[in-house]
Amino acid sequence: MNNLDSINKLIKMANQIGTFFESFPDREEALDGIANHLKKFWTPAMRGNLIDGIDTNTASELHQIVTQAIHKHRASLLSGVANSPSSAEKQSAQH
């Protein structure tokens, strides 16, 4: 499976999560729910790949609510992701 196939599968799964939470009347609760789901059930690598897709504009098919949730909770979603900017910042802060 190539990287494009991989990101497309992640986008499809993330959009399914977003569709579920989109029905919540409280938008902030929905954004928090999406992020919590990604944090609990996705591996750090999956989260990192999806965020990389957003950063490189290869995740344009991602629903707006999912993108908003990721932007709002970016730091916590990158927690545990190897080579993420937040990981590098934590390491340099320790030295």
mmCIF file of C-alpha atoms in Angstrom:
data_model
loop_
_atom_site.group_PDB
_atom_site.id
_atom_site.type_symbol
_atom_site.label_atom_id
_atom_site.label_comp_id
_atom_site.label_asym_id
_atom_site.label_seq_id
_atom_site.Cartn_x
_atom_site.Cartn_y
_atom_site.Cartn_z
ATOM 1 C CA MET A 1 0.000 0.000 0.000
ATOM 2 C CA ASN A 2 1.439 3.400 -0.910
ATOM 3 C CA ASN A 3 1.257 6.588 1.148
ATOM 4 C CA LEU A 4 -1.651 7.970 -0.879
ATOM 5 C CA ASP A 5 -3.722 4.840 -0.250
ATOM 6 C CA SER A 6 -2.832 5.015 3.422
ATOM 7 C CA ILE A 7 -3.819 8.677 3.841
ATOM 8 C CA ASN A 8 -7.045 8.087 1.906
ATOM 9 C CA LYS A 9 -8.016 5.271 4.287
ATOM 10 C CA LEU A 10 -7.255 7.474 7.290
ATOM 11 C CA ILE A 11 -9.323 10.291 5.799
ATOM 12 C CA LYS A 12 -12.244 7.928 5.187
ATOM 13 C CA MET A 13 -12.139 6.656 8.784
ATOM 14 C CA ALA A 14 -11.736 10.157 10.232
ATOM 15 C CA ASN A 15 -14.673 11.411 8.164
ATOM 16 C CA GLN A 16 -16.849 8.567 9.480
ATOM 17 C CA ILE A 17 -15.984 9.649 13.023
ATOM 18 C CA GLY A 18 -16.714 13.252 12.082
ATOM 19 C CA THR A 19 -20.090 12.320 10.593
ATOM 20 C CA PHE A 20 -21.109 10.717 13.885
ATOM 21 C CA PHE A 21 -20.072 13.709 15.989
ATOM 22 C CA GLU A 22 -21.489 16.255 13.520
ATOM 23 C CA SER A 23 -24.972 15.471 14.872
ATOM 24 C CA PHE A 24 -24.038 16.748 18.340
ATOM 25 C CA PRO A 25 -25.830 20.034 19.079
ATOM 26 C CA ASP A 26 -22.804 21.373 20.981
ATOM 27 C CA ARG A 27 -19.992 22.008 18.458
ATOM 28 C CA GLU A 28 -17.265 22.121 21.128
ATOM 29 C CA GLU A 29 -18.422 18.781 22.519
ATOM 30 C CA ALA A 30 -18.278 17.350 18.999
ATOM 31 C CA LEU A 31 -14.740 18.639 18.417
ATOM 32 C CA ASP A 32 -13.623 17.247 21.761
ATOM 33 C CA GLY A 33 -15.318 13.914 20.992
ATOM 34 C CA ILE A 34 -13.537 13.555 17.664
ATOM 35 C CA ALA A 35 -10.161 14.293 19.235
ATOM 36 C CA ASN A 36 -10.811 11.935 22.149
ATOM 37 C CA HIS A 37 -11.760 9.151 19.754
ATOM 38 C CA LEU A 38 -8.604 9.643 17.692
ATOM 39 C CA LYS A 39 -6.479 9.731 20.840
ATOM 40 C CA LYS A 40 -8.055 6.591 22.340
ATOM 41 C CA PHE A 41 -8.429 4.356 19.310
ATOM 42 C CA TRP A 42 -5.822 5.458 16.759
ATOM 43 C CA THR A 43 -2.140 4.686 17.045
ATOM 44 C CA PRO A 44 0.258 7.623 17.289
ATOM 45 C CA ALA A 45 1.484 6.795 13.772
ATOM 46 C CA MET A 46 -2.055 6.996 12.366
ATOM 47 C CA ARG A 47 -2.638 10.355 14.053
ATOM 48 C CA GLY A 48 0.728 11.630 12.851
ATOM 49 C CA ASN A 49 0.072 10.549 9.271
ATOM 50 C CA LEU A 50 -3.322 12.266 9.232
ATOM 51 C CA ILE A 51 -1.856 15.476 10.644
ATOM 52 C CA ASP A 52 0.986 15.287 8.106
ATOM 53 C CA GLY A 53 -1.706 15.008 5.428
ATOM 54 C CA ILE A 54 -3.293 18.212 6.694
ATOM 55 C CA ASP A 55 0.085 19.966 6.849
ATOM 56 C CA THR A 56 1.012 18.931 3.295
ATOM 57 C CA ASN A 57 -2.452 19.576 1.828
ATOM 58 C CA THR A 58 -2.939 15.916 0.896
ATOM 59 C CA ALA A 59 -5.960 15.564 3.186
ATOM 60 C CA SER A 60 -8.237 17.999 1.381
ATOM 61 C CA GLU A 61 -11.118 15.497 1.463
ATOM 62 C CA LEU A 62 -11.210 15.682 5.254
ATOM 63 C CA HIS A 63 -14.503 17.032 6.582
ATOM 64 C CA GLN A 64 -14.320 20.499 8.092
ATOM 65 C CA ILE A 65 -15.372 19.323 11.563
ATOM 66 C CA VAL A 66 -12.499 16.811 11.657
ATOM 67 C CA THR A 67 -9.986 19.425 10.527
ATOM 68 C CA GLN A 68 -11.279 21.805 13.200
ATOM 69 C CA ALA A 69 -10.990 19.132 15.893
ATOM 70 C CA ILE A 70 -7.429 18.333 14.846
ATOM 71 C CA HIS A 71 -6.418 21.989 14.848
ATOM 72 C CA LYS A 72 -7.999 22.534 18.273
ATOM 73 C CA HIS A 73 -6.372 19.441 19.809
ATOM 74 C CA ARG A 74 -3.202 19.234 17.720
ATOM 75 C CA ALA A 75 -0.744 19.168 20.627
ATOM 76 C CA SER A 76 -2.496 16.350 22.465
ATOM 77 C CA LEU A 77 -3.007 14.359 19.248
ATOM 78 C CA LEU A 78 0.715 14.611 18.474
ATOM 79 C CA SER A 79 1.610 13.325 21.921
ATOM 80 C CA GLY A 80 3.567 10.112 21.448
ATOM 81 C CA VAL A 81 4.069 10.672 17.715
ATOM 82 C CA ALA A 82 7.709 10.147 16.742
ATOM 83 C CA ASN A 83 9.349 13.038 14.890
ATOM 84 C CA SER A 84 6.445 15.374 15.514
ATOM 85 C CA PRO A 85 7.178 19.061 16.083
ATOM 86 C CA SER A 86 5.842 18.827 19.628
ATOM 87 C CA SER A 87 8.145 15.857 20.350
ATOM 88 C CA ALA A 88 11.161 17.775 19.052
ATOM 89 C CA GLU A 89 10.184 20.864 21.046
ATOM 90 C CA LYS A 90 9.897 18.797 24.231
ATOM 91 C CA GLN A 91 13.328 17.255 23.666
ATOM 92 C CA SER A 92 15.025 20.601 23.057
ATOM 93 C CA ALA A 93 13.326 22.105 26.103
ATOM 94 C CA GLN A 94 14.805 19.336 28.259
ATOM 95 C CA HIS A 95 18.399 20.139 27.177
#
